[in-house]
CSV table of C-alpha atoms in Angstrom, one decimal:
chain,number,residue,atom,x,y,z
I,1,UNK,CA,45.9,99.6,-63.8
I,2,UNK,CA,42.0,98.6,-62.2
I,3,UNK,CA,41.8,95.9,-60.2
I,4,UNK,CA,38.6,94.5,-60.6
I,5,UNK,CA,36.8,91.7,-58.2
I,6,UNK,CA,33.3,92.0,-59.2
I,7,UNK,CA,31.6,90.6,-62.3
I,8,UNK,CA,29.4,94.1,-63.2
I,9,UNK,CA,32.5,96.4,-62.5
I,10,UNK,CA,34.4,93.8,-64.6
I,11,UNK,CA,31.9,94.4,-67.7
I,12,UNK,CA,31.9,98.3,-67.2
I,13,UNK,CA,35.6,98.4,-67.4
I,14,UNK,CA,35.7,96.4,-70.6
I,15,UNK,CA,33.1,98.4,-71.8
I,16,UNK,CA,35.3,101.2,-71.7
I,17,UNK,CA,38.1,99.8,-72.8
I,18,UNK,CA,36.0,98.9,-75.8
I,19,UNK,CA,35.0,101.8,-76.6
I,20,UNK,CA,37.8,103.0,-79.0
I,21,UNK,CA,37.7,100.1,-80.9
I,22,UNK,CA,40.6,98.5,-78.8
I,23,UNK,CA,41.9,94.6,-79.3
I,24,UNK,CA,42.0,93.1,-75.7
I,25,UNK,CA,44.0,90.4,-74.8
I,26,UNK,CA,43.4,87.9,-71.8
I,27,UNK,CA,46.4,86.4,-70.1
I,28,UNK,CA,45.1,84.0,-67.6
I,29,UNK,CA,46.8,83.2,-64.7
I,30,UNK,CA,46.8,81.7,-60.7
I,31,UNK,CA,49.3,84.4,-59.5
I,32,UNK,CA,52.5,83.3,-57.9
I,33,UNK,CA,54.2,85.6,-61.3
I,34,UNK,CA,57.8,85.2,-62.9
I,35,UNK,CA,58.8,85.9,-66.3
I,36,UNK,CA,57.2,83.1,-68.2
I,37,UNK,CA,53.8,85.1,-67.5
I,38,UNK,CA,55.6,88.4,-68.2
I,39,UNK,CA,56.6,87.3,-71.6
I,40,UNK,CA,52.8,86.1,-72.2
I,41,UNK,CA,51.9,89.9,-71.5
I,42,UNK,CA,54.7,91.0,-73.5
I,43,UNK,CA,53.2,88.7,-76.6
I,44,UNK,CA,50.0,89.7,-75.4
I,45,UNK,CA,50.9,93.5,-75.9
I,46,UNK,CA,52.2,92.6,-79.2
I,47,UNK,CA,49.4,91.2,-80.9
I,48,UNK,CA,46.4,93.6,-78.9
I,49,UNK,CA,46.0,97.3,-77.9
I,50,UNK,CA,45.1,96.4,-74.4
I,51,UNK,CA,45.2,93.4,-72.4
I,52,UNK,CA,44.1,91.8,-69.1
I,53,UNK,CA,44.9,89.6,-67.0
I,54,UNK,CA,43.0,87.4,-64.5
I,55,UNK,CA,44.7,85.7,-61.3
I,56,UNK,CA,42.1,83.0,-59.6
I,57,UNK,CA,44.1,80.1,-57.6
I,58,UNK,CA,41.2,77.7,-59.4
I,59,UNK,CA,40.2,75.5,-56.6
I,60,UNK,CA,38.4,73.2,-59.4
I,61,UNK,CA,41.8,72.3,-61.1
I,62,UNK,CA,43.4,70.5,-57.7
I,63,UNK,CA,42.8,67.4,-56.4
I,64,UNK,CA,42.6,65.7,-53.2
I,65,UNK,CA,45.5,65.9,-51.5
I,66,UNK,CA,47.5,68.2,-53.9
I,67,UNK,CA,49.0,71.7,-53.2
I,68,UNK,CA,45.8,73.9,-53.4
I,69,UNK,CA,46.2,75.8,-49.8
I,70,UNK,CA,50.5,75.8,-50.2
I,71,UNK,CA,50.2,77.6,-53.6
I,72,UNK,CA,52.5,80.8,-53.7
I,73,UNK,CA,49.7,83.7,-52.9
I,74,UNK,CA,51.1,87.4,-53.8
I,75,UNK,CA,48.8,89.5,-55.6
I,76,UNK,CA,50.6,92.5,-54.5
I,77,UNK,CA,53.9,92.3,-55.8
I,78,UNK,CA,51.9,90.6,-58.8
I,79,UNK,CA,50.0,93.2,-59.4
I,80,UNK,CA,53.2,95.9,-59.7
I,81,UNK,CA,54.5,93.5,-62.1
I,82,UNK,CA,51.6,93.5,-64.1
I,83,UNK,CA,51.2,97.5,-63.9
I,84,UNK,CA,54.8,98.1,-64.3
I,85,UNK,CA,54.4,95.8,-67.6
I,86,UNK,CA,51.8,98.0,-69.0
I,87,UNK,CA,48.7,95.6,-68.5
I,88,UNK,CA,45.4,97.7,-68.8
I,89,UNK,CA,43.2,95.6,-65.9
I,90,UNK,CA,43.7,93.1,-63.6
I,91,UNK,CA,40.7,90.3,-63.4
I,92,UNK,CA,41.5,89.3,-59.4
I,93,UNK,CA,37.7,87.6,-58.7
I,94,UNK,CA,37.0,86.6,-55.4
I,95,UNK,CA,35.8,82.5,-54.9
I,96,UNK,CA,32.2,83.5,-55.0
I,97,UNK,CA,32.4,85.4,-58.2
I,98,UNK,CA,33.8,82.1,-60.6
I,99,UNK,CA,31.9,79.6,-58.1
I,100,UNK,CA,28.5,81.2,-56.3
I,101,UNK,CA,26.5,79.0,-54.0
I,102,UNK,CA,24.5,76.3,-55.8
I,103,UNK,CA,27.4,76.4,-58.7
I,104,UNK,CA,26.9,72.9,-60.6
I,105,UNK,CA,28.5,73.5,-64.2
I,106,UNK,CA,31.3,71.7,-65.4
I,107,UNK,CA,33.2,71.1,-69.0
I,108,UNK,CA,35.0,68.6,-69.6
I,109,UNK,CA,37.4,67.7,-72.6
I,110,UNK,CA,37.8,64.4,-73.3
I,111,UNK,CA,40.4,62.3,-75.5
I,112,UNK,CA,42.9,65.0,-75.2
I,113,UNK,CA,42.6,65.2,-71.8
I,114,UNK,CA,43.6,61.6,-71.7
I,115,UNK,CA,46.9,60.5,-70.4
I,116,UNK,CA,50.2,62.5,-69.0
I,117,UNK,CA,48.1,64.7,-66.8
I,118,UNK,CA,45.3,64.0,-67.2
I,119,UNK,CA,45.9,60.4,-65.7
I,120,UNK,CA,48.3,61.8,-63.3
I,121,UNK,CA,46.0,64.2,-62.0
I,122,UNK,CA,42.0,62.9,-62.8
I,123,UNK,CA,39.9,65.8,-62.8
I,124,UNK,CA,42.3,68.6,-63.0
I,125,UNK,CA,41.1,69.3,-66.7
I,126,UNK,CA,37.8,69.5,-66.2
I,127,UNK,CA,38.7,72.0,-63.6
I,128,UNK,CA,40.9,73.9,-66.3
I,129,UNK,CA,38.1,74.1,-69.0
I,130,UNK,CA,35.5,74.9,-66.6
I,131,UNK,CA,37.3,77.7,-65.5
I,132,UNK,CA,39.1,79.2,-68.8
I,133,UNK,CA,35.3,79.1,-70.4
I,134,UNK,CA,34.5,81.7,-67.9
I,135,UNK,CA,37.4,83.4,-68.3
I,136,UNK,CA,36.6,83.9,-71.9
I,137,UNK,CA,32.9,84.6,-71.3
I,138,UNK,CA,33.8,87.1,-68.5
I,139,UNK,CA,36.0,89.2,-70.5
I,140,UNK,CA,35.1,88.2,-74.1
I,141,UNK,CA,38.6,88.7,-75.5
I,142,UNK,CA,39.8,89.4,-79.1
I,143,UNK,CA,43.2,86.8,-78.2
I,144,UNK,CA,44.1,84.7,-75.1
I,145,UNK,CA,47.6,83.9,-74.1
I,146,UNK,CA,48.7,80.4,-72.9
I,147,UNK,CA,52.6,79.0,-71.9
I,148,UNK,CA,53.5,76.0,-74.1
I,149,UNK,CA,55.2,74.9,-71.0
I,150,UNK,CA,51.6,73.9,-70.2
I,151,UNK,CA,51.3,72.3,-73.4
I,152,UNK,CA,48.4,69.6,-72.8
I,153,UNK,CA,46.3,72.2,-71.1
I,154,UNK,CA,46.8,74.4,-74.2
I,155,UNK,CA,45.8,71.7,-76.2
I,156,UNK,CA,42.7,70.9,-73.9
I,157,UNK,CA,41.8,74.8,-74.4
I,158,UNK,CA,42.2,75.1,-78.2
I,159,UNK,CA,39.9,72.0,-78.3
I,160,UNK,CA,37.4,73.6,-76.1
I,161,UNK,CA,37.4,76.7,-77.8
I,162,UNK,CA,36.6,75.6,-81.1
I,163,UNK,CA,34.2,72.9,-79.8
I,164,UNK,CA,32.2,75.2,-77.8
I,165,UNK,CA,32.3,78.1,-80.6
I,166,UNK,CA,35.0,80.5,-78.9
I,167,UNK,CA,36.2,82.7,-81.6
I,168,UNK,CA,38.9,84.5,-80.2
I,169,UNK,CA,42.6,83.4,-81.2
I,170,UNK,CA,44.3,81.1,-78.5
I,171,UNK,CA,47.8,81.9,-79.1
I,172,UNK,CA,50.7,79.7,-77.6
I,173,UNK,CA,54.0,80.8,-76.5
I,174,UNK,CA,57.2,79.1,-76.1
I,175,UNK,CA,58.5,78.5,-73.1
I,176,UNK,CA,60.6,80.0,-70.7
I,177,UNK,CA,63.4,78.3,-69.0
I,178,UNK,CA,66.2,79.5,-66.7
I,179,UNK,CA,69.8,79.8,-68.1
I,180,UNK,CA,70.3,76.3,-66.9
I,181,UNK,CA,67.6,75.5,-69.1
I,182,UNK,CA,65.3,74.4,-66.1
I,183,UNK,CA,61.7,75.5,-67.6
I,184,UNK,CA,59.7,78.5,-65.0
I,185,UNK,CA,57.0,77.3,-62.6
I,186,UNK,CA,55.7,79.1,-59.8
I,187,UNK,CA,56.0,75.6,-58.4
I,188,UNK,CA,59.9,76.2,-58.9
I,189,UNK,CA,59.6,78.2,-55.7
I,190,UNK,CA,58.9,74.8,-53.3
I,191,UNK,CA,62.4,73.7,-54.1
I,192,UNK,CA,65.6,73.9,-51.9
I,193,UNK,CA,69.0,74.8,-52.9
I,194,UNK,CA,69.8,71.3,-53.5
I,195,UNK,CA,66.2,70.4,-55.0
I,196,UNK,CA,67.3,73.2,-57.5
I,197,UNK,CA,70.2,71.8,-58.3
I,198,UNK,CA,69.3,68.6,-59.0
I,199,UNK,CA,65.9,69.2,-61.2
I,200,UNK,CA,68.1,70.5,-63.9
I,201,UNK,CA,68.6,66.6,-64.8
I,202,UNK,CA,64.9,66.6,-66.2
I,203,UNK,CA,65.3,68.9,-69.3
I,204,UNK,CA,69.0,67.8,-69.6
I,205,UNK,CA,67.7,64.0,-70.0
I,206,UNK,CA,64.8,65.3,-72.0
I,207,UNK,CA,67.5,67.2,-74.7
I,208,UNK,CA,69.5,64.1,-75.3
I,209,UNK,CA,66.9,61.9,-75.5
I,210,UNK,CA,65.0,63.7,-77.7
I,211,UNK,CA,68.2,64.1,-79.7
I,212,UNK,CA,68.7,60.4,-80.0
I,213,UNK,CA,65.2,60.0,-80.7
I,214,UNK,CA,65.4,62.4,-83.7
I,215,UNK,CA,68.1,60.5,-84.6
I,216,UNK,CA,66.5,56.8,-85.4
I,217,UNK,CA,67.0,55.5,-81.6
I,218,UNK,CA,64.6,53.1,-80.5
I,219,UNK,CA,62.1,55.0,-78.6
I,220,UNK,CA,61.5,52.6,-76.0
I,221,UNK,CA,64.5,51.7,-74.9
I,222,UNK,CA,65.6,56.3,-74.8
I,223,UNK,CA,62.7,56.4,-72.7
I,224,UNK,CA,63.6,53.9,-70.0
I,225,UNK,CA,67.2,55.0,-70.1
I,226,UNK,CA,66.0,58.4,-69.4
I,227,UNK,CA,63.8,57.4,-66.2
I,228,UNK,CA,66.7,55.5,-65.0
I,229,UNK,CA,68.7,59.2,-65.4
I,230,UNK,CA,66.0,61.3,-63.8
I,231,UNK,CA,65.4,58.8,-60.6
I,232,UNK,CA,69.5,58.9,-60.2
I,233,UNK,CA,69.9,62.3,-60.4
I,234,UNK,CA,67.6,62.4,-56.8
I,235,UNK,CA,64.0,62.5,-58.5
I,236,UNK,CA,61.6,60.1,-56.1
I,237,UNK,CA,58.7,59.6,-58.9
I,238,UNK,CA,58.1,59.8,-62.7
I,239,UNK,CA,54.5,60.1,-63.5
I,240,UNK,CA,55.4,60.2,-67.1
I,241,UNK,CA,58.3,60.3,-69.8
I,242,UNK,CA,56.5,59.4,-72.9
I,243,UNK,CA,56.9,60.7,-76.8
I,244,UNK,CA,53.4,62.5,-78.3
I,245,UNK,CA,52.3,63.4,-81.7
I,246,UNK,CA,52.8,66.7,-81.7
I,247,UNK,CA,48.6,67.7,-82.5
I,248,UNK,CA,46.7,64.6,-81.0
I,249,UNK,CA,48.7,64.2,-78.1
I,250,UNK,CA,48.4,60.2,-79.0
I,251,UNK,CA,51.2,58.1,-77.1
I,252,UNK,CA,53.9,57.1,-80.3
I,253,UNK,CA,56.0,53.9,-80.3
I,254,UNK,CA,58.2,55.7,-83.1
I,255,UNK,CA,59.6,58.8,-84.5
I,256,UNK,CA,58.0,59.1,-88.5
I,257,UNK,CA,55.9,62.4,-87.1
I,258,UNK,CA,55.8,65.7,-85.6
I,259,UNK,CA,56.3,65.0,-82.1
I,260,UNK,CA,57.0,66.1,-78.6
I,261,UNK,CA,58.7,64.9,-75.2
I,262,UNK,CA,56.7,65.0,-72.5
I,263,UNK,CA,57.7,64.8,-68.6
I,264,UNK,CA,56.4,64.7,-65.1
I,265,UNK,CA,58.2,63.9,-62.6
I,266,UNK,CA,58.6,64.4,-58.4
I,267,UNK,CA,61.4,66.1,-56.4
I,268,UNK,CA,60.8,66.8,-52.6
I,269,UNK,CA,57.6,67.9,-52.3
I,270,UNK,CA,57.3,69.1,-55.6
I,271,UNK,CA,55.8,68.0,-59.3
I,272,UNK,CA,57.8,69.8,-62.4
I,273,UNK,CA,56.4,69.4,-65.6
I,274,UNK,CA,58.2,70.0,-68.9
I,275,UNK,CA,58.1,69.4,-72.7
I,276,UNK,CA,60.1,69.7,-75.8
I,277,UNK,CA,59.4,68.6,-79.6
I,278,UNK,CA,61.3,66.4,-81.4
I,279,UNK,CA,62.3,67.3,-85.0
């Protein structure tokens, strides 16, 4: 596997690995692996003959105060996953590459970026689209991999790539979740013993309430129940537990649609997000 840091070495590599006619596939990523991105390069190796993948800890994305120099930094024993997996090139660009001096650029999605997230966290989309557009123009793929787990920012991507004329197929895959059904996160490694424990109350209240919500409850009064369940079970702060339509991401006061659960919420010093449809 290359590792590449530089933008011309970058486009010689691809060059090559164009040559042959060869379908690459980008998996972005920040690093900090576990096998939700593993199963995006196994997808990834599924639909193309070669694929990359990028780690950048995107500086853009964060805001004031969050967890941008704490982030989990191990491109090392990343990179041996991503060999060992079969992945073709590693994208690893240093700070200066995605953001040179006098950089003053920025894409920003809005309506779609409105609300769970992107209320929770202002900015942080703009600093996703900014930097997945030159992701895409830097390595020009043929299909780019994203984890539903994520699923506004996919949504915030697929937008962006059609409205900005992308052409290559942004494919989504279904998250992966511990046995106890706790969804992966590289943030999943902040938590103590106990922390871990007790976050498994977020998709256990998101099952049954999307359950009762597929079943005619009234959606306001599942919701609140379910806050009630998440603070009790040692949660400190709910940014969001809202139902979604399922395409538009628009906020639903009832279940006659295609829909999906949404969640943020805070344990210790961390912020899991999760997501689940209802049908």
């Amino acid at each position: 596997m290359q590792i590449v840091r530089q933008l011309d070495p970058l486009r010689d590599a691809l060059a090559e690995l164009r040559k042959p006619g060869l379908k690459i596939g980008l998996v972005p990523t920040m690093g900090a692996l576990h096998a939700g991105h593993m199963r995006l390069v196994e997808v990834a190796r599924e639909h193309c003959d070669a694929v990359v993948a990028s780690i950048f800890v995107n500086p853009t994305q964060f805001g004031e105060g969050e967890d941008l120099d704490a982030y989990p930094r191990q491109e090392a024993s990343d990179a041996a996953l991503l060999e060992a997996a079969g992945v073709e090139l590693l994208w690893a660009p240093t700070a200066d590459q995605m953001y040179p001096p006098g950089y003053a650029t920025s894409v920003s999605v809005s309506g779609i970026s409105d609300g769970l997230c992107g209320a929770a966290r202002p900015g942080h989309f703009d600093g996703v689209a900014t930097v997945v557009a030159k992701l895409f123009n830097q390595t020009r793929p043929d299909a780019a991999f994203f984890g539903e787990k994520d699923y506004q920012q996919l949504a915030v991507i697929r937008r962006m790539a059609r409205d900005l004329d992308f052409t290559h197929d942004i494919v989504g895959v279904p998250t992966v979740r511990d046995p106890d059904g706790l969804a992966l996160s590289s943030r999943n490694a902040y938590l103590t013993e106990q922390q871990r424990a007790d976050a498994v109350a977020l998709p256990e209240t998101m099952r049954e309430a999307a359950g009762a919500i597929a079943a005619g409850g009234d959606v306001a009064t599942i919701l609140a129940e379910g806050r009630a369940r998440i603070l009790a079970a040692g949660f400190h702060k709910i940014d969001y537990l809202e139902l979604r339509d399922a395409d538009t991401l628009l906020a639903l006061d009832k279940f006659n649609q295609p829909a999906r659960l949404f969640a943020a919420a805070h344990i210790g010093r961390t912020r899991l997000i999760d997501n689940i449809p209802v049908s």
